[in-house]
XYZ file of N, CA and C in Angstrom:
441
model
N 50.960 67.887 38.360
C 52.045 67.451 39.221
C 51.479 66.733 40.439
N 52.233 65.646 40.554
C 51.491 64.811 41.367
C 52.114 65.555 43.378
N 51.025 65.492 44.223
C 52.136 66.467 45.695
C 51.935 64.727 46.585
N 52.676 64.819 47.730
C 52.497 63.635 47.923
C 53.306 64.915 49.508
N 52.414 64.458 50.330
C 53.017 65.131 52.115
C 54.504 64.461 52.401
N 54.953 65.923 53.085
C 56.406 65.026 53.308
C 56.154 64.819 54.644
N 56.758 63.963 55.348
C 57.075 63.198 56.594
C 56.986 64.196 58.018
N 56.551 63.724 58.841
C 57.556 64.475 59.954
C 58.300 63.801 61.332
N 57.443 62.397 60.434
C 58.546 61.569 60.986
C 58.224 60.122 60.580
N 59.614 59.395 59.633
C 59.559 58.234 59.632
C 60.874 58.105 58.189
N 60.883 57.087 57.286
C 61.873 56.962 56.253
C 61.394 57.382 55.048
N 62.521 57.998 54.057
C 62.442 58.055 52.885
C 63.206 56.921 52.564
N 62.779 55.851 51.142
C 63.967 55.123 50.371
C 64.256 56.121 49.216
N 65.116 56.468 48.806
C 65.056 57.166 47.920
C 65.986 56.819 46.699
N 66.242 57.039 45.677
C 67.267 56.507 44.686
C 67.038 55.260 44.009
N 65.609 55.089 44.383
C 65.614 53.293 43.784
C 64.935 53.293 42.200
N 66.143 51.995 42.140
C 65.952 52.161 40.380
C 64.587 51.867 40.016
N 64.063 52.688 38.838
C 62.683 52.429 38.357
C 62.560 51.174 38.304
N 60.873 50.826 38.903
C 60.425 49.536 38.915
C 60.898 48.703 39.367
N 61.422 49.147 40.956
C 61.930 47.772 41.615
C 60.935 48.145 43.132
N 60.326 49.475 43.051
C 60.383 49.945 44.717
C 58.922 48.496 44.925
N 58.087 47.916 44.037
C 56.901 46.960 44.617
C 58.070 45.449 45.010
N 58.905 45.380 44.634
C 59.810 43.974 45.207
C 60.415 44.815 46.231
N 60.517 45.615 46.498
C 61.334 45.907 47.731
C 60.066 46.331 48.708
N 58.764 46.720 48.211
C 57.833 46.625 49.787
C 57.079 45.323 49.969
N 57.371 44.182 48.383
C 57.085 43.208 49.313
C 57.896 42.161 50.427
N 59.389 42.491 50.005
C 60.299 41.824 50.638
C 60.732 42.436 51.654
N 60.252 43.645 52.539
C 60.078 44.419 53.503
C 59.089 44.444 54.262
N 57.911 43.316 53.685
C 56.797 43.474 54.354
C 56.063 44.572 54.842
N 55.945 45.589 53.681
C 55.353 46.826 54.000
C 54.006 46.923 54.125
N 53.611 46.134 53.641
C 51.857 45.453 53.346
C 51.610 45.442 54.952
N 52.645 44.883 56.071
C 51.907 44.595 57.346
C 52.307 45.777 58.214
N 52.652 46.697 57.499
C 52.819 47.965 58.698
C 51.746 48.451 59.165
N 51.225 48.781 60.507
C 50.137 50.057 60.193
C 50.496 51.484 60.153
N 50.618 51.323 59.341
C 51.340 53.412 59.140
C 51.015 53.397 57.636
N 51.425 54.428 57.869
C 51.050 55.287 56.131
C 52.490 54.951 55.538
N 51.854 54.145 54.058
C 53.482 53.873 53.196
C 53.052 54.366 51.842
N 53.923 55.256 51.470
C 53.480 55.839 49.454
C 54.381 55.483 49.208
N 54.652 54.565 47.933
C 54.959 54.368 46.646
C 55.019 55.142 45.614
N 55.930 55.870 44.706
C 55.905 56.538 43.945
C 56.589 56.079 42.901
N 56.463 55.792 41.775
C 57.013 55.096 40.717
C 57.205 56.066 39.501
N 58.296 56.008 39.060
C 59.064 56.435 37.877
C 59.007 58.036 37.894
N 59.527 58.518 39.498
C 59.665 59.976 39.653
C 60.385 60.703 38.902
N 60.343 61.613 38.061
C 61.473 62.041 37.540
C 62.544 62.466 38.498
N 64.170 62.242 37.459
C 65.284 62.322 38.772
C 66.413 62.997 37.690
N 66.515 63.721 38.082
C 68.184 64.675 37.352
C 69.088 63.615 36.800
N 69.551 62.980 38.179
C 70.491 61.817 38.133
C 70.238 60.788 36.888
N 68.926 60.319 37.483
C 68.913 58.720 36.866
C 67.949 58.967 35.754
N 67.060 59.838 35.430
C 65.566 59.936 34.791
C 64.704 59.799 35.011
N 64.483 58.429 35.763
C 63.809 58.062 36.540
C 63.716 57.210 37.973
N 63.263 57.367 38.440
C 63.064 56.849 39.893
C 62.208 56.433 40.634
N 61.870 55.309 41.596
C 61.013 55.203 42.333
C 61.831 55.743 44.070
N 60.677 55.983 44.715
C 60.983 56.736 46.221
C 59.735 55.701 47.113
N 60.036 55.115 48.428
C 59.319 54.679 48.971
C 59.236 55.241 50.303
N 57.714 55.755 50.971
C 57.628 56.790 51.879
C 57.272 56.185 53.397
N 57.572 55.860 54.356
C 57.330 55.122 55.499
C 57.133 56.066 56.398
N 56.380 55.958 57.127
C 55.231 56.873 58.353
C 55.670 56.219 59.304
N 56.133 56.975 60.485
C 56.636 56.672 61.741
C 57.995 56.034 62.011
N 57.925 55.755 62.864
C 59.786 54.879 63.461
C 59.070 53.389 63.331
N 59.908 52.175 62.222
C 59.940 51.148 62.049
C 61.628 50.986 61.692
N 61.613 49.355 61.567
C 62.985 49.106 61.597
C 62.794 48.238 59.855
N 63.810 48.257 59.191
C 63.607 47.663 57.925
C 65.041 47.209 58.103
N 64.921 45.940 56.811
C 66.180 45.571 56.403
C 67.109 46.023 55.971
N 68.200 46.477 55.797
C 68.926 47.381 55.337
C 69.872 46.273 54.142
N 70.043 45.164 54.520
C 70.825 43.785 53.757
C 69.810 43.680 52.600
N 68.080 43.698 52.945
C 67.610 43.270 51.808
C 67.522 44.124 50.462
N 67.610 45.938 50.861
C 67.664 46.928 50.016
C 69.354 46.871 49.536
N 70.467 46.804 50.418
C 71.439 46.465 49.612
C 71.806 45.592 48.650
N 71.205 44.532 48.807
C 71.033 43.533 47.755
C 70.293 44.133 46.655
N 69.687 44.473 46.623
C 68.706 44.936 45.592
C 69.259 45.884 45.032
N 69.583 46.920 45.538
C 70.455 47.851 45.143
C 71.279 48.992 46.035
N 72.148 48.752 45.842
C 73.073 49.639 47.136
C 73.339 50.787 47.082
N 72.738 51.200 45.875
C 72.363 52.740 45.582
C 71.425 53.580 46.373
N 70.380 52.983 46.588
C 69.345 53.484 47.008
C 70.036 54.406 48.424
N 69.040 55.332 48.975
C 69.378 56.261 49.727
C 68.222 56.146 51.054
N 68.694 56.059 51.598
C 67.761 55.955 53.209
C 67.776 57.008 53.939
N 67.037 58.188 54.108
C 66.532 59.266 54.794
C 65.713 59.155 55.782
N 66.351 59.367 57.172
C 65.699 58.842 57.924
C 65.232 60.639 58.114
N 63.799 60.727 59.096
C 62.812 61.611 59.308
C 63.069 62.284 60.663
N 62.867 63.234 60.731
C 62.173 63.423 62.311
C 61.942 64.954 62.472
N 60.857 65.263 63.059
C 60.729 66.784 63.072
C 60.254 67.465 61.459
N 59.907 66.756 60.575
C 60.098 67.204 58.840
C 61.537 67.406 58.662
N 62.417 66.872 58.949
C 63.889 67.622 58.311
C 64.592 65.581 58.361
N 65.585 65.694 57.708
C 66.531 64.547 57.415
C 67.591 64.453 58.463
N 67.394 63.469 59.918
C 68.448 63.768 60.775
C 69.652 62.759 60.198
N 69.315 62.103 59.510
C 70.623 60.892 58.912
C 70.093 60.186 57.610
N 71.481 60.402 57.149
C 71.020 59.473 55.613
C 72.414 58.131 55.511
N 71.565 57.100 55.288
C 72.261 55.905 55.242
C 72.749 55.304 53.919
N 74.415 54.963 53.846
C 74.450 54.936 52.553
C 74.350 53.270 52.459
N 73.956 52.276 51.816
C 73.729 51.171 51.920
C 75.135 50.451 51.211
N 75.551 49.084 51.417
C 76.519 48.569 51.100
C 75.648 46.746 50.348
N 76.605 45.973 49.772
C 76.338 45.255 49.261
C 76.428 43.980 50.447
N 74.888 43.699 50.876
C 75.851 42.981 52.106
C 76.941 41.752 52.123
N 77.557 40.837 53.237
C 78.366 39.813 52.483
C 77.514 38.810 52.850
N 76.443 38.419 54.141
C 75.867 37.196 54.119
C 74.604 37.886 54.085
N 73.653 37.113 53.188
C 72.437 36.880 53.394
C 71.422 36.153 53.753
N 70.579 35.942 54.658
C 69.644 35.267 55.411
C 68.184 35.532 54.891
N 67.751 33.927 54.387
C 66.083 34.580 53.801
C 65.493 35.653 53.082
N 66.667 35.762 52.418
C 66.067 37.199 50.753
C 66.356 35.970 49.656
N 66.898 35.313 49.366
C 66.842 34.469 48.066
C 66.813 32.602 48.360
N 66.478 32.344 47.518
C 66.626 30.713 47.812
C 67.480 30.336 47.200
N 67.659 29.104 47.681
C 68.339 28.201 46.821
C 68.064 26.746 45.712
N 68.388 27.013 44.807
C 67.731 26.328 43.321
C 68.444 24.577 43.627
N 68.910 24.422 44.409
C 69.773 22.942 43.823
C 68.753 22.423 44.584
N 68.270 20.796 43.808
C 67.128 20.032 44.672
C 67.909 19.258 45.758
N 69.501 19.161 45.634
C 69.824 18.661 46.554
C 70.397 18.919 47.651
N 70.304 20.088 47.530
C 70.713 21.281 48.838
C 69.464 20.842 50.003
N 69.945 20.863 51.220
C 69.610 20.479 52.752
C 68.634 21.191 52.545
N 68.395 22.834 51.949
C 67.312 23.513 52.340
C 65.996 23.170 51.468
N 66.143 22.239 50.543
C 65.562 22.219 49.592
C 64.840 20.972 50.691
N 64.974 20.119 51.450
C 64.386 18.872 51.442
C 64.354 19.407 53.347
N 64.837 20.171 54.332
C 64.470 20.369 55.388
C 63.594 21.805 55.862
N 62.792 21.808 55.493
C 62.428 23.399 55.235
C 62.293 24.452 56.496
N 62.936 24.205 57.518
C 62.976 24.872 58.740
C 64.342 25.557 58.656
N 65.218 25.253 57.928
C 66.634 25.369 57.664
C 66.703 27.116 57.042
N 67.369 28.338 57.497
C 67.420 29.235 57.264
C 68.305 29.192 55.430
N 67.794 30.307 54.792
C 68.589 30.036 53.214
C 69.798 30.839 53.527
N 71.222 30.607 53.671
C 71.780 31.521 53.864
C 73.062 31.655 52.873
N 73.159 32.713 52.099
C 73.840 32.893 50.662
C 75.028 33.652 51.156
N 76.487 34.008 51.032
C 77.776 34.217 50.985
C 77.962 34.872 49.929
N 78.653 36.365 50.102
C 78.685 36.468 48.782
C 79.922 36.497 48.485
N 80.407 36.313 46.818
C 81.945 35.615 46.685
C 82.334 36.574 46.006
N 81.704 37.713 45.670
C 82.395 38.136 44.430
C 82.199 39.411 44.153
N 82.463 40.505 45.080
C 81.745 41.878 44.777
C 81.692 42.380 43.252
N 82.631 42.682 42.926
C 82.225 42.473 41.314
C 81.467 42.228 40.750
N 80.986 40.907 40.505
C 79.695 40.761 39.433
C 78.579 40.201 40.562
N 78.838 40.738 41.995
C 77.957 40.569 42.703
C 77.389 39.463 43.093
N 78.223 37.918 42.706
C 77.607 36.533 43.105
C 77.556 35.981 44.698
N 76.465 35.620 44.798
C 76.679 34.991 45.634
C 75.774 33.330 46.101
N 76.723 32.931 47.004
C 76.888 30.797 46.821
C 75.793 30.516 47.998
N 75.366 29.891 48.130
C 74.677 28.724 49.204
C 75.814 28.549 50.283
N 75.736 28.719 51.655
C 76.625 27.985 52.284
C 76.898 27.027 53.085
N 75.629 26.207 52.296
C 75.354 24.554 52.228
C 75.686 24.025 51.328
N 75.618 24.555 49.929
C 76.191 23.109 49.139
C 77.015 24.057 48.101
N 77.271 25.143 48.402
C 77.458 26.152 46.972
C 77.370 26.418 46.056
N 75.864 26.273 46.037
C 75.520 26.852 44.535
C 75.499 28.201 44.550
N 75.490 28.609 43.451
C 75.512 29.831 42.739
C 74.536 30.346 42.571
N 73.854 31.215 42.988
C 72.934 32.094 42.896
C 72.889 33.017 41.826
N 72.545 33.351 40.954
C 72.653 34.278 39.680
C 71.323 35.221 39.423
N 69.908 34.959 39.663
C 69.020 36.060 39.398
C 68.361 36.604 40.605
N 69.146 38.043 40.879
C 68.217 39.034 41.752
C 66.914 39.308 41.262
N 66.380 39.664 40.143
C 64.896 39.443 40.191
C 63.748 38.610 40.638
N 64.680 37.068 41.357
C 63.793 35.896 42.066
C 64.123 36.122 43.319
N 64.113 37.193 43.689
C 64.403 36.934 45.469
C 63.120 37.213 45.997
N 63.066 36.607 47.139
C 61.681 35.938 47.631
C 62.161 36.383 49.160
N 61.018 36.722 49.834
C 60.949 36.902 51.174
C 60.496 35.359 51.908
N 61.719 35.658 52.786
C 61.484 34.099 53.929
C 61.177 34.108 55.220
């Protein structure tokens, strides 16, 4: 059994679907923290079967839009003292800023590259969301890219 120290102060992600938690610490920029960050991949979970949990050391601030996008399941345990003073339930956000690009070559962002990517989303349901420069359609969360 693998033990891994619990906190006594900083975040749990918790609930994240297997094999997504390495796109969510690189699009969190966890690589440039200096603190202690564990990764745990394909934890077993009652719920789901499996799970990844991502472990953050100390008080930092993270995206909360970029893990909702990704998945709004996930569970945010915040730390302090070893005990859970708040858990955050995440939502699907409606605008996004610099988590995905945009594919059309003739979109402004495509040809001015100082221009923030900023996506709208249209459709909670099947979760789409448009450019709100030229409106394209955005369709694969597995290409989202940190900006």
């Amino acid at each position: 059994m693998l033990n891994i120290d619990s906190l006594e102060k900083g975040i749990v992600l918790d609930h994240i679907r297997a094999g997504s938690s390495m796109k969510i610490y690189d699009l969190l920029h966890l690589a440039n923290l200096d603190c202690c960050v564990a990764v745990i991949k394909n934890a077993k979970s009652s719920k789901f079967g499996k799970k990844d949990i991502i472990k953050i050391e100390g008080t930092v601030d993270i995206d909360l839009d970029v893990l909702g996008y990704i998945d709004h399941n996930i569970t945010v345990n915040i730390i302090d003292d070893g005990k859970i003073i708040e858990k955050k339930q995440l939502v699907l956000p409606k605008i996004l800023k610099n988590v995905i690009k945009c594919k059309n070559p003739r979109c402004i962002t495509s040809v001015e590259e100082e221009i923030d990517h900023i996506f709208r989303l249209t459709d909670d349901n099947t979760q789409r969301y448009r450019c709100v420069y030229c409106e394209q359609e955005y369709q694969d969360k597995s290409e989202a890219t940190a900006g």
